[in-house]
Tab-separated table of C-alpha atoms and ligand atoms in Angstrom:
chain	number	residue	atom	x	y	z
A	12	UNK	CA	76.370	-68.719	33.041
A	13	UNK	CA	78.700	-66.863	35.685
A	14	UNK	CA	80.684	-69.328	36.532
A	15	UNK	CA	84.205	-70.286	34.333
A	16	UNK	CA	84.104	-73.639	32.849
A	17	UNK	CA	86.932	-74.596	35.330
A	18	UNK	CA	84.284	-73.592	38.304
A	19	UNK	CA	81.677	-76.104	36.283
A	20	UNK	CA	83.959	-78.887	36.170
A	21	UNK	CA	85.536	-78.573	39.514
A	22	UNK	CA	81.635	-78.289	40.947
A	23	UNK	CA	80.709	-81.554	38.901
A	24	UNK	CA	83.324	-83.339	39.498
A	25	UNK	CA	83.491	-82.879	43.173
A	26	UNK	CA	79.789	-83.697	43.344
A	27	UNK	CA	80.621	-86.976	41.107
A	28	UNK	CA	83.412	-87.913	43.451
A	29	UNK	CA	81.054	-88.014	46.761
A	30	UNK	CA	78.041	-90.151	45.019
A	31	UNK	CA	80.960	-92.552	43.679
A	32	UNK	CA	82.322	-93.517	47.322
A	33	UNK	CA	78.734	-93.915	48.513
A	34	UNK	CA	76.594	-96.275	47.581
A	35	UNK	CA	74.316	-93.950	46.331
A	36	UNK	CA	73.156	-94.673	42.607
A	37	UNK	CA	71.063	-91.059	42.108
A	38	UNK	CA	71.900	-87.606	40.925
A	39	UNK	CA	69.164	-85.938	41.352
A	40	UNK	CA	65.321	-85.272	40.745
A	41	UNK	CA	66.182	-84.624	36.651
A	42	UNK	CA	67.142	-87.647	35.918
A	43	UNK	CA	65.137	-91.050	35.415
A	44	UNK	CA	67.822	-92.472	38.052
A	45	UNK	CA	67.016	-95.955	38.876
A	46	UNK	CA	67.689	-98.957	37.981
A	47	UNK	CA	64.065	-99.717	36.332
A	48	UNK	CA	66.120	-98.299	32.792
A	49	UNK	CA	67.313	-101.368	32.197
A	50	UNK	CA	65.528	-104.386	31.542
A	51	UNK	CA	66.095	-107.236	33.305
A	52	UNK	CA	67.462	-109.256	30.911
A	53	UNK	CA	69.938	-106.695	29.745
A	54	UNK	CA	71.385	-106.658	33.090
A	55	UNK	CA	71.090	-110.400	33.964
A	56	UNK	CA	74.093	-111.821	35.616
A	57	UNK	CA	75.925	-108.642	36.919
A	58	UNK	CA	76.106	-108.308	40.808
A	59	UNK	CA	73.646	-105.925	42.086
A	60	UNK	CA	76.117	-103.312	43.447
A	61	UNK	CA	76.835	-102.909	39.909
A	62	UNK	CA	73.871	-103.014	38.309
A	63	UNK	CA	72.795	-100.670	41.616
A	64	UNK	CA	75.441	-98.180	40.483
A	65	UNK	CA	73.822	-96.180	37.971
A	66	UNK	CA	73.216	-91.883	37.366
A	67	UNK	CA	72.040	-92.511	34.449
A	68	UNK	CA	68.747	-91.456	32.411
A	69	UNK	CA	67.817	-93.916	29.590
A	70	UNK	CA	68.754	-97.051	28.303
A	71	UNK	CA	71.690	-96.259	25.845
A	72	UNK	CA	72.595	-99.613	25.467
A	73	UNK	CA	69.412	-100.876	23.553
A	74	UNK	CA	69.273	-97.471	21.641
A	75	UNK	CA	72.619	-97.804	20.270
A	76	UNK	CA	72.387	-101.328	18.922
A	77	UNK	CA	75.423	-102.638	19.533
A	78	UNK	CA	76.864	-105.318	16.756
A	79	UNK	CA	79.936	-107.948	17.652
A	80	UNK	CA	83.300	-106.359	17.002
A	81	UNK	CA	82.397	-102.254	16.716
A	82	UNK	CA	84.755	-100.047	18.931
A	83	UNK	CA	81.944	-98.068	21.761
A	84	UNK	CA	83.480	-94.435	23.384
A	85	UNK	CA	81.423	-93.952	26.624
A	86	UNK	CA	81.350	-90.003	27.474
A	87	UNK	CA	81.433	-89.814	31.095
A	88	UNK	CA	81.085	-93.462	32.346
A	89	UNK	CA	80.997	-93.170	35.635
A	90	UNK	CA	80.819	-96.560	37.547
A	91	UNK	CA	80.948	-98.216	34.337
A	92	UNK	CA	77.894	-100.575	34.339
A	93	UNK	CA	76.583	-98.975	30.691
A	94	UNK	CA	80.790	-100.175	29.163
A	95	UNK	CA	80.243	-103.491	30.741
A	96	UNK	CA	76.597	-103.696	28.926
A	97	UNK	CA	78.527	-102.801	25.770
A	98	UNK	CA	80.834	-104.828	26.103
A	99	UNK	CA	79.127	-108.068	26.112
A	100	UNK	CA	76.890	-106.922	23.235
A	101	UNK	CA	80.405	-106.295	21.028
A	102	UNK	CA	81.897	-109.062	22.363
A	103	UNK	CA	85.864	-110.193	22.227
A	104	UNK	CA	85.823	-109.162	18.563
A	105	UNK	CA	85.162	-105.322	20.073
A	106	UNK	CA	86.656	-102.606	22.398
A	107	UNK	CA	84.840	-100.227	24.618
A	108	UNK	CA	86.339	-97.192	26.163
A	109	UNK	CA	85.104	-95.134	28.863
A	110	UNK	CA	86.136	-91.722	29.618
A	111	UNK	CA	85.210	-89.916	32.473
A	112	UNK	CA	87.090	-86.907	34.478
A	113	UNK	CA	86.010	-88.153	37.971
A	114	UNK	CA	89.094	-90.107	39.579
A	115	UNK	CA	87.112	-91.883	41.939
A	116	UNK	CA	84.268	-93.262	39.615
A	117	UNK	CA	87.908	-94.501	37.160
A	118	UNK	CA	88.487	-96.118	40.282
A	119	UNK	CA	85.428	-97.650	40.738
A	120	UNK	CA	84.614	-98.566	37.277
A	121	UNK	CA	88.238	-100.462	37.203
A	122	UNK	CA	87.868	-102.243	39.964
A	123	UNK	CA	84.449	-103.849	39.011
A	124	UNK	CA	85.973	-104.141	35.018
A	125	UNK	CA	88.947	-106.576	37.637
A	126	UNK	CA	86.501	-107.792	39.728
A	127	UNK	CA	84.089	-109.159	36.683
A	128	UNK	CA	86.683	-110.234	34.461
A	129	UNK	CA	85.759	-107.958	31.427
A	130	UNK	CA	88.922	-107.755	29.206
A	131	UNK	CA	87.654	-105.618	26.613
A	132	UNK	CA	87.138	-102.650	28.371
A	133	UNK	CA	89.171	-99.965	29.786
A	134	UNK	CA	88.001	-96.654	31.315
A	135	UNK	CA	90.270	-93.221	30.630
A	136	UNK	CA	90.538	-90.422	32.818
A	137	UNK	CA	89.475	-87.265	30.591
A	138	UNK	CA	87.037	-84.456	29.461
A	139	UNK	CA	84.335	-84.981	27.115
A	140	UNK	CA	85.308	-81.436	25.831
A	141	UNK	CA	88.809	-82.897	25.094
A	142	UNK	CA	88.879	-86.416	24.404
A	143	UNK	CA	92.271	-88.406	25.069
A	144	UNK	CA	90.624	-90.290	22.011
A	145	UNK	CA	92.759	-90.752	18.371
A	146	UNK	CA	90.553	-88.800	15.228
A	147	UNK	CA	88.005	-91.255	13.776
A	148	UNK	CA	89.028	-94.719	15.506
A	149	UNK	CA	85.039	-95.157	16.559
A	150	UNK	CA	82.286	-96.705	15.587
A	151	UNK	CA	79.773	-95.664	18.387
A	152	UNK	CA	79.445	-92.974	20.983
A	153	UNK	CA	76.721	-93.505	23.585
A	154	UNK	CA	76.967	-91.291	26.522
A	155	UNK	CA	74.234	-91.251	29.704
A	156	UNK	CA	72.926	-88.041	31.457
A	157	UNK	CA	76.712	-86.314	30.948
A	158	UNK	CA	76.365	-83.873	28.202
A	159	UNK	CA	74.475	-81.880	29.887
A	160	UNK	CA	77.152	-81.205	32.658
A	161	UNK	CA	79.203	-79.969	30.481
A	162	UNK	CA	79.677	-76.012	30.556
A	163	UNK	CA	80.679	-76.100	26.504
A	164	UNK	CA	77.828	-78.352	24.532
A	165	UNK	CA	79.495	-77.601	21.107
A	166	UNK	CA	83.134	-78.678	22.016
A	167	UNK	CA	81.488	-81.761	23.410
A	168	UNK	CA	79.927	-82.812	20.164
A	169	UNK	CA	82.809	-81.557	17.699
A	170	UNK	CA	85.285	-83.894	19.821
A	171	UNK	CA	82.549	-86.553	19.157
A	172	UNK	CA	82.474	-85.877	15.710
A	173	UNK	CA	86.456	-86.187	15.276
A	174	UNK	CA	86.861	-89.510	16.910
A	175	UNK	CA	83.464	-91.347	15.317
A	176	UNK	CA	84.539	-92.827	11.799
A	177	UNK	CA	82.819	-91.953	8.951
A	178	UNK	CA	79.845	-93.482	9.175
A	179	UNK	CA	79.601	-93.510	13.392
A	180	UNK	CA	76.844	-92.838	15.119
A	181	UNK	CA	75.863	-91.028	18.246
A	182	UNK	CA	73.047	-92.795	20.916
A	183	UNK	CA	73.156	-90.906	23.640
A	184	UNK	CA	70.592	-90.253	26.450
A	185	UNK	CA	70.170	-86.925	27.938
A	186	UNK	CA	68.242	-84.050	29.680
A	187	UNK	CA	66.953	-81.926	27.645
A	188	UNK	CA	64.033	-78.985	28.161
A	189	UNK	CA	61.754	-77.700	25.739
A	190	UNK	CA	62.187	-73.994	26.463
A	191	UNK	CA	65.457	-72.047	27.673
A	192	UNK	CA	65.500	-72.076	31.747
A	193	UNK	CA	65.598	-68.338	33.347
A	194	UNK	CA	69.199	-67.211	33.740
A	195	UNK	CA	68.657	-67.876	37.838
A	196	UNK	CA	67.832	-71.761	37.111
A	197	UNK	CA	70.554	-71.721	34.523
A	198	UNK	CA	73.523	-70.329	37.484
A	199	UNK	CA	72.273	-72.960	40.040
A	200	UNK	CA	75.237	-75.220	40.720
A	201	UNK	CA	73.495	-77.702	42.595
A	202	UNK	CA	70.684	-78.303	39.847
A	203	UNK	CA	73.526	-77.906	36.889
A	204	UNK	CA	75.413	-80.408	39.181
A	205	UNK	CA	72.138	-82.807	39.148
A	206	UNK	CA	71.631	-83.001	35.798
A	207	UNK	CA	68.678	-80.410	35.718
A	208	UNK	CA	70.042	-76.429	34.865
A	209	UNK	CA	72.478	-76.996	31.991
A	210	UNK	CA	70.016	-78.973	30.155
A	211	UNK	CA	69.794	-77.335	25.986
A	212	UNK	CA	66.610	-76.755	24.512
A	213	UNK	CA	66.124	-79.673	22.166
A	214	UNK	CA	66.321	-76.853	19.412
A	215	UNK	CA	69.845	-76.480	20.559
A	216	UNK	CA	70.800	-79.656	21.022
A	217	UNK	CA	69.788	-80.071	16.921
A	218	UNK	CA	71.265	-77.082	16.272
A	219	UNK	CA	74.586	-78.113	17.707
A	220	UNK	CA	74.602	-81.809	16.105
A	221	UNK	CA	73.632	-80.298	12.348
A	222	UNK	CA	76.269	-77.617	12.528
A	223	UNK	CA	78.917	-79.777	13.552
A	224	UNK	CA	77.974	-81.941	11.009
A	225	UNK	CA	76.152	-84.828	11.609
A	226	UNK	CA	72.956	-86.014	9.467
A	227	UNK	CA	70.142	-88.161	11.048
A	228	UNK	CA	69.383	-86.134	13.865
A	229	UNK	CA	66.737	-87.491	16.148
A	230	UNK	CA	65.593	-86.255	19.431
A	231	UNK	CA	62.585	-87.410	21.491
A	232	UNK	CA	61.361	-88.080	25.072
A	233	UNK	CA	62.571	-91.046	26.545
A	234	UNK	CA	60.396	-94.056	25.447
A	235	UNK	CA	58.939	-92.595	23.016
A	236	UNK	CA	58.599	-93.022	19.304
A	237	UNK	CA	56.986	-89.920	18.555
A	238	UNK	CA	58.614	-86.433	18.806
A	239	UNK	CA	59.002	-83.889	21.363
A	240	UNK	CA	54.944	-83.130	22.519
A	241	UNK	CA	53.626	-79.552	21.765
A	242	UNK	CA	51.568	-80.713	25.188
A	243	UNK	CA	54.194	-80.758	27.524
A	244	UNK	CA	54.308	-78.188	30.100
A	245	UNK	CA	56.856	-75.596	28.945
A	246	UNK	CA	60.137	-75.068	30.809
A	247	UNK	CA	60.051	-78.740	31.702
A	248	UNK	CA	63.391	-80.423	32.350
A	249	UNK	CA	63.413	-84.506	30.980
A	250	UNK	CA	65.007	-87.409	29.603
A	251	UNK	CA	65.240	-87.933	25.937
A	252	UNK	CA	67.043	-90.389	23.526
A	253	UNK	CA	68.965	-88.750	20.903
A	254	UNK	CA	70.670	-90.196	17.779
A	255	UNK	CA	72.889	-88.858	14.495
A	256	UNK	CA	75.248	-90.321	12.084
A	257	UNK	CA	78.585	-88.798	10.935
A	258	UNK	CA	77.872	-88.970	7.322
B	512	SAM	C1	75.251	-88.337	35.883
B	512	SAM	S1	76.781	-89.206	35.965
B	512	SAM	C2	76.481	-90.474	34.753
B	512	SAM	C3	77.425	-91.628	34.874
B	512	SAM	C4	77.137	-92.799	33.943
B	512	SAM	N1	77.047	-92.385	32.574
B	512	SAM	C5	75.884	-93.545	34.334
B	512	SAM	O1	74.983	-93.674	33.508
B	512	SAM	O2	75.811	-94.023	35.474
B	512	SAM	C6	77.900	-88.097	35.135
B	512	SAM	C7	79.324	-88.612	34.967
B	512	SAM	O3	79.961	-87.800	33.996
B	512	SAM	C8	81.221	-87.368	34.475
B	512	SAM	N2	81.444	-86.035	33.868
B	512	SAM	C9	80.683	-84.937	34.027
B	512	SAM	N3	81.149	-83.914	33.292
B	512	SAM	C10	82.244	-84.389	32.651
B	512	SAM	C11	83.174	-83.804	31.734
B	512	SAM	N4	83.058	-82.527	31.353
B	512	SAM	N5	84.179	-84.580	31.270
B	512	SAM	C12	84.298	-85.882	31.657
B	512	SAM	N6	83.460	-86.475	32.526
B	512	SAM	C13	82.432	-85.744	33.008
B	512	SAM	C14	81.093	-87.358	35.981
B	512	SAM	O4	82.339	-87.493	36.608
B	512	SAM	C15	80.168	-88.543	36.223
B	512	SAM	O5	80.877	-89.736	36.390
């Protein structure tokens, strides 16, 4: 990549800031954006221009499995609709925390958080490469078509690994590609910025998790139980569920 990692995140985040005072709930072709993630009964009684609000690319919620009372760390929450999911599945028993470097989608997020009466949330302003987060204080991290913003993959997942407890666990969904992209995809700011050219290679994205630490590594196409298809075309940018435990 030619670009600094200040260039990356001033590119995202201005990118981030437009979609969050529109209306607008896509980021791009890469991503599964829409709201047909969710189920419907996940997302029952939240107004639509909530629900409506989402650049996401899986449904982290049901992956993570959410029990009353554990403390959730949302990387790069955006409008906040996947913290106010967790935060009825934890209930007043547990805290969720969403961080996110974007003023304008912390504003956005807080006001609905006001606006809905959810008490046991509260959304951050920070980066996902340097989490304003306290070592081991988490029980889950779940994080939605973010990581793969991020110019610096392996900072990303040691933070996550110092502020998950022993015993955490990671559910995140993400794009990921199942070859390396040419170096031209790889420098375009407008597909980086739509979740598309800084997608890993699931080999990476292993790679990182194992030799940061974590055991239980699992990565594999959204919606799917099996793992990544030898048939898929190569070079192919798409959405996949991944999950590891800090052991
Ligand atoms: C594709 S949107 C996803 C938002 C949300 N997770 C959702 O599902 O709707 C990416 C979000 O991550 C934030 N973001 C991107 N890179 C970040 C970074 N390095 N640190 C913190 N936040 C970041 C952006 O500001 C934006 O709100």
């Amino acid at each position: 990549m030619n670009k600094t990692n200040v260039e990356i995140h001033n590119s995202v985040r201005e990118h981030y800031a437009n979609l969050a005072r529109s209306q607008n709930s896509c980021c791009g072709d890469s991503c599964g954006c829409a709201n047909d993630i969710y189920t419907p009964d996940l997302i029952t009684d939240i107004p639509e221009d909530v629900t409506g609000f989402t650049l996401g690319c899986g449904d982290t919620i049901t992956l993570a499995k959410l029990q009353p009372g554990e403390t959730v760390l949302d990387l790069g929450s955006g409008g906040g609709l996947d913290c106010f999911l967790a935060a009825r599945q934890v209930g007043e028993t547990g805290r969720v925390i969403g961080v996110d470097m974007t003023p304008a989608m912390l504003e956005r997020a807080r006001a609905s958080a006001l606006r809905l009466g959810i008490g046991n949330t509260e959304f951050r302003q920070g980066y996902i490469e340097d989490l304003p987060i306290a070592d081991a204080s988490v029980d889950v991290i779940i994080s939605n078509c973010v990581i793969n913003l991020s110019p610096d993959k392996p900072r990303v997942i040691s933070e996550i690994y110092r502020v998950l407890k022993t015993g955490g666990r990671l559910a995140v969904s993400d794009t990921v590609t199942n070859r390396e992209l040419p170096e031209q995809i790889r420098n375009d700011m407008q597909s980086w910025n739509q979740c598309g050219s800084g997608a890993l290679t699931v080999d990476q994205y292993a790679e990182i998790l194992l030799s940061s630490g974590f055991d239980g590594v699992h990565i594999a196409p959204k919606g799917s139980p099996t793992e990544i298809g030898a048939d898929m075309p190569e070079g192919l940018i798409f959405s996949a569920e991944i999950t590891a435990r800090k052991p």
